[in-house]
Coordinates of C-alpha atoms and ligand atoms in Angstrom, one line a residue:
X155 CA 63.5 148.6 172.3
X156 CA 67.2 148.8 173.7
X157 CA 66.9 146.0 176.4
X158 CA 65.4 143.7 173.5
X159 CA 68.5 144.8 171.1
X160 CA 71.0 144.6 173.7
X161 CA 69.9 141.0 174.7
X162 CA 70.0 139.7 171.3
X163 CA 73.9 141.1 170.9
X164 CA 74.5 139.6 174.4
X165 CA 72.9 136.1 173.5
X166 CA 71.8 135.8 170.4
X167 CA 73.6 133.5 167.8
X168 CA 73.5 134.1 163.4
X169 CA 73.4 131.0 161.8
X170 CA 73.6 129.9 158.5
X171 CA 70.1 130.9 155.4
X172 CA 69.6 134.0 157.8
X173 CA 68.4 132.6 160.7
X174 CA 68.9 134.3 164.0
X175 CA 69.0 131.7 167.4
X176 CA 67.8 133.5 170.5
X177 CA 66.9 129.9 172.0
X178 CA 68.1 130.9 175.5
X179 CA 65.6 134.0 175.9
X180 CA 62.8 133.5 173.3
X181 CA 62.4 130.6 171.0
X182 CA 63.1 127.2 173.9
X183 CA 64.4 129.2 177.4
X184 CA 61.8 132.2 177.8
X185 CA 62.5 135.2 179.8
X186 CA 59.4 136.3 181.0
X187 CA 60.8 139.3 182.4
X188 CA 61.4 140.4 179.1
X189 CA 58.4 139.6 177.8
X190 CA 56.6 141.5 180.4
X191 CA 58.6 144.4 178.9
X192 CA 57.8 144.1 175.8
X193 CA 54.1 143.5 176.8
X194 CA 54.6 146.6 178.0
X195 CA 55.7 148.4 175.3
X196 CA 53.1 147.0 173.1
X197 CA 50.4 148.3 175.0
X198 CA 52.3 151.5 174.6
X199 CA 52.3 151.8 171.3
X200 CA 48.9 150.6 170.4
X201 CA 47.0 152.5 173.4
X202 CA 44.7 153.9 171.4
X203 CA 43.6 151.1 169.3
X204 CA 40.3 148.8 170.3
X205 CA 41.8 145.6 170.8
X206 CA 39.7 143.0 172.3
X207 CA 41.8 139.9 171.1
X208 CA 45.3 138.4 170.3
X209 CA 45.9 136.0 167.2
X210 CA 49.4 134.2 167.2
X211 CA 50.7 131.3 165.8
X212 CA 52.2 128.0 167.5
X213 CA 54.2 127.4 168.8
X214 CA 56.9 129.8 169.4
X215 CA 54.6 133.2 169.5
X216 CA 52.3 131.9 172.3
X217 CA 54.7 132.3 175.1
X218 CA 54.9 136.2 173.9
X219 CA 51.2 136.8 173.0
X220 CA 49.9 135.6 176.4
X221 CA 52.3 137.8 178.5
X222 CA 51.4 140.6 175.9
X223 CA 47.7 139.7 176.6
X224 CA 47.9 140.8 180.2
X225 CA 48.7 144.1 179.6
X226 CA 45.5 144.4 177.0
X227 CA 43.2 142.2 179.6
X228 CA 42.6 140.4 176.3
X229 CA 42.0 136.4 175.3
X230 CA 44.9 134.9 173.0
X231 CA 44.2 132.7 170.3
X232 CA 47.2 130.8 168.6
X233 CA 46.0 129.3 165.3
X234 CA 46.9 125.5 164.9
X235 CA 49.6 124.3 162.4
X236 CA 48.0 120.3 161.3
X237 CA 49.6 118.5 158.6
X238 CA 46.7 117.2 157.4
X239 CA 42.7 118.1 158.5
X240 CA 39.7 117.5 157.7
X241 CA 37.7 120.5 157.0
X242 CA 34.4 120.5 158.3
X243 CA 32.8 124.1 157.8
X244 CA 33.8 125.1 161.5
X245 CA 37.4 126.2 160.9
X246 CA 38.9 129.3 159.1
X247 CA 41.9 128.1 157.5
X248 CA 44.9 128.8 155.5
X249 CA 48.3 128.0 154.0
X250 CA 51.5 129.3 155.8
X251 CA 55.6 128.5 154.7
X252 CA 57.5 128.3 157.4
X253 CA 60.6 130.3 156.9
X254 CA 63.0 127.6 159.4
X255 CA 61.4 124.1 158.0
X256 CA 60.5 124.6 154.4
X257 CA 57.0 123.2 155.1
X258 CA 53.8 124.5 153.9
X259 CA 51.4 123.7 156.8
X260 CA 47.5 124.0 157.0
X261 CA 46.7 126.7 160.0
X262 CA 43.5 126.8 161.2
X263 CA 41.6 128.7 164.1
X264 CA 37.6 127.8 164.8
X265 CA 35.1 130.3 163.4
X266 CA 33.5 130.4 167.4
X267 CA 37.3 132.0 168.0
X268 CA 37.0 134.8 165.5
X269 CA 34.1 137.0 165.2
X270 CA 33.2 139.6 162.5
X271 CA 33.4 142.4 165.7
X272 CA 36.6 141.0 166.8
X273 CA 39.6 143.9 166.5
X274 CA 42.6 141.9 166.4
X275 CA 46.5 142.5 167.5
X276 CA 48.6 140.0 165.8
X277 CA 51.8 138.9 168.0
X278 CA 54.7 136.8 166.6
X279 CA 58.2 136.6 167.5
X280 CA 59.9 137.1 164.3
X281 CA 58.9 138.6 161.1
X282 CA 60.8 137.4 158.4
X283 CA 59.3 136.9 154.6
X284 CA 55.9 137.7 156.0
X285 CA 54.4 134.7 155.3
X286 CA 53.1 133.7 159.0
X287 CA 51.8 137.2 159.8
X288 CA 50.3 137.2 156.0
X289 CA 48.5 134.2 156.6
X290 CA 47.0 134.9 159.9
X291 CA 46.0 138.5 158.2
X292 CA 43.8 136.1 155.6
X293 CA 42.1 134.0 159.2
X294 CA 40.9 137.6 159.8
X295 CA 39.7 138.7 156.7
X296 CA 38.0 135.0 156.4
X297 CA 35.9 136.0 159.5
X298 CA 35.2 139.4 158.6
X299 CA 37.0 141.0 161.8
X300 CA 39.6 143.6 162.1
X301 CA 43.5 143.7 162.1
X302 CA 44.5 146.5 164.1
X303 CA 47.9 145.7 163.5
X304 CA 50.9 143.5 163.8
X305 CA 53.4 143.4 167.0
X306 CA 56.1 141.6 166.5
X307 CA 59.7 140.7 168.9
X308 CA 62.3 140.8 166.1
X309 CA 62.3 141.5 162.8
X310 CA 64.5 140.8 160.0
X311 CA 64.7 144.0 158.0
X312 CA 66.6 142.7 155.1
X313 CA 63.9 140.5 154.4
X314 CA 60.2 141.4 152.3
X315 CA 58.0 140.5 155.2
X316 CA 58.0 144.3 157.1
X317 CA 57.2 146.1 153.4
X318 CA 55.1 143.1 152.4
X319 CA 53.2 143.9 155.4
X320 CA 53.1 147.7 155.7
X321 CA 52.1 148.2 151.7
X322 CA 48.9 146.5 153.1
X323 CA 48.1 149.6 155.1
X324 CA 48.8 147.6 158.0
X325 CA 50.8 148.7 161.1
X326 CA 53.8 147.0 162.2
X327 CA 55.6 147.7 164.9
X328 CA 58.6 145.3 165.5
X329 CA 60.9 145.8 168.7
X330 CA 63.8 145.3 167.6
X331 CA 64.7 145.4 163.5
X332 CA 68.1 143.7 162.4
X333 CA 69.3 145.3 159.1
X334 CA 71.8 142.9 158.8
X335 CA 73.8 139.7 160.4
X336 CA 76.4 137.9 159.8
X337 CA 77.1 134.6 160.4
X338 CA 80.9 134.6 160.0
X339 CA 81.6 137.3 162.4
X340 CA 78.3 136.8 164.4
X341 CA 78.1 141.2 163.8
X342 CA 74.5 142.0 163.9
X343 CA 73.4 145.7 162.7
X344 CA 69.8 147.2 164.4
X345 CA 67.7 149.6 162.8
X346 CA 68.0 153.2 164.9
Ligands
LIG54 P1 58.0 134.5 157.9 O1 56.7 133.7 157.8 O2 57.9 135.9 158.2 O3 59.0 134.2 156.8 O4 58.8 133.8 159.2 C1 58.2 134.0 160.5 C2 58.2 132.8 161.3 O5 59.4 132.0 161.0 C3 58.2 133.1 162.7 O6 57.0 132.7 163.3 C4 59.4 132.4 163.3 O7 58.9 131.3 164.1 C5 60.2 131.8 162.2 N1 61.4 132.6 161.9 C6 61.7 133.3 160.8 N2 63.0 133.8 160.9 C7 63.5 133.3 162.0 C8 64.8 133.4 162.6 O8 65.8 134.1 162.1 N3 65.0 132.8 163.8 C9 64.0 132.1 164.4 N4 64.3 131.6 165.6 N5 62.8 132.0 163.9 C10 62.5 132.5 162.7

């Protein structure tokens, strides 16, 4: 998605271990008229799937998935990062790394949020080593519904988390995919 691409050369800032900053548009700042764009183009490009929900993550894919979620007339659910929970039989959960603190956290969702006939979009902003996307796959599987596949804002193509993802049989589609960045120059490279 050009307008995507282009605002992440305009604004976007490589920092040291791979990690791309677009806090002005994305991460802290949001534009929601870009969002709304790529809401846009996500319901273009998975038109003919039966999506009747949104799973994302907190806290930085929520913002996305609920602009995205007006364009599918669809409910979002963000599953819960907690450091430490009691599990009581009325959550599906899992362990995710986050790929900017280090941390392995806990992420749960309640079972009342994901039904067995629930066919699911996944939205995130970034897909990295996969491990956030991988772990909300496994919050599906737990509840016996369906991924219908992954949307996701940028993603870091010199990483394992796109092939990690697709050698599942699952599709990704990722709106803008940097093949490389440097955090000397600041050059970024997008996938044509
Ligand atoms: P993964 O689990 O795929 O390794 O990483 C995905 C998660 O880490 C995303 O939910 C995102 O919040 C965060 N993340 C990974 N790489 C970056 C990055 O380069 N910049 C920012 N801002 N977040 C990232």
């Amino acid at each position: 998605m050009k307008l995507l691409e282009e605002r992440i050369r305009q604004d976007g800032v490589v920092k040291p271990g791979n990690v791309l900053k677009v806090d002005s548009f994305l991460n802290h700042q949001m534009d929601v008229d870009l969002f709304n764009e790529m809401g846009k183009e996500f319901k273009r490009l998975f038109a003919r799937h039966p999506i009747n929900k949104i799973l994302t993550i907190e806290a930085s894919g929520i913002g996305i998935a609920c602009i995205v979620a007006q364009h599918f007339n669809v409910p979002v659910v963000f599953a819960k990062k907690a450091k430490s929970i009691n599990l009581d039989g009325e959550m599906y959960s899992t362990k995710i790394e986050s790929f900017t603190h280090k941390k392995v956290y806990d992420v749960i969702v309640a079972k009342k949020f994901l039904q067995p006939e629930d066919h699911i979009l996944i939205i995130d902003d970034f897909l990295a080593n996969g491990c956030a996307v991988d772990g909300l796959i496994d919050l599906i599987r737990s509840a016996g519904a369906t991924v219908e596949g992954v949307g996701i804002a940028i993603e870091k193509g010199f990483q394992q988390g796109g092939d990690l993802i697709r050698s599942k049989g699952i599709r990704v589609e990722s709106l803008a995919i940097v093949d490389s960045m440097d955090c000397d120059s600041g050059t970024l490279t997008f996938r044509s």
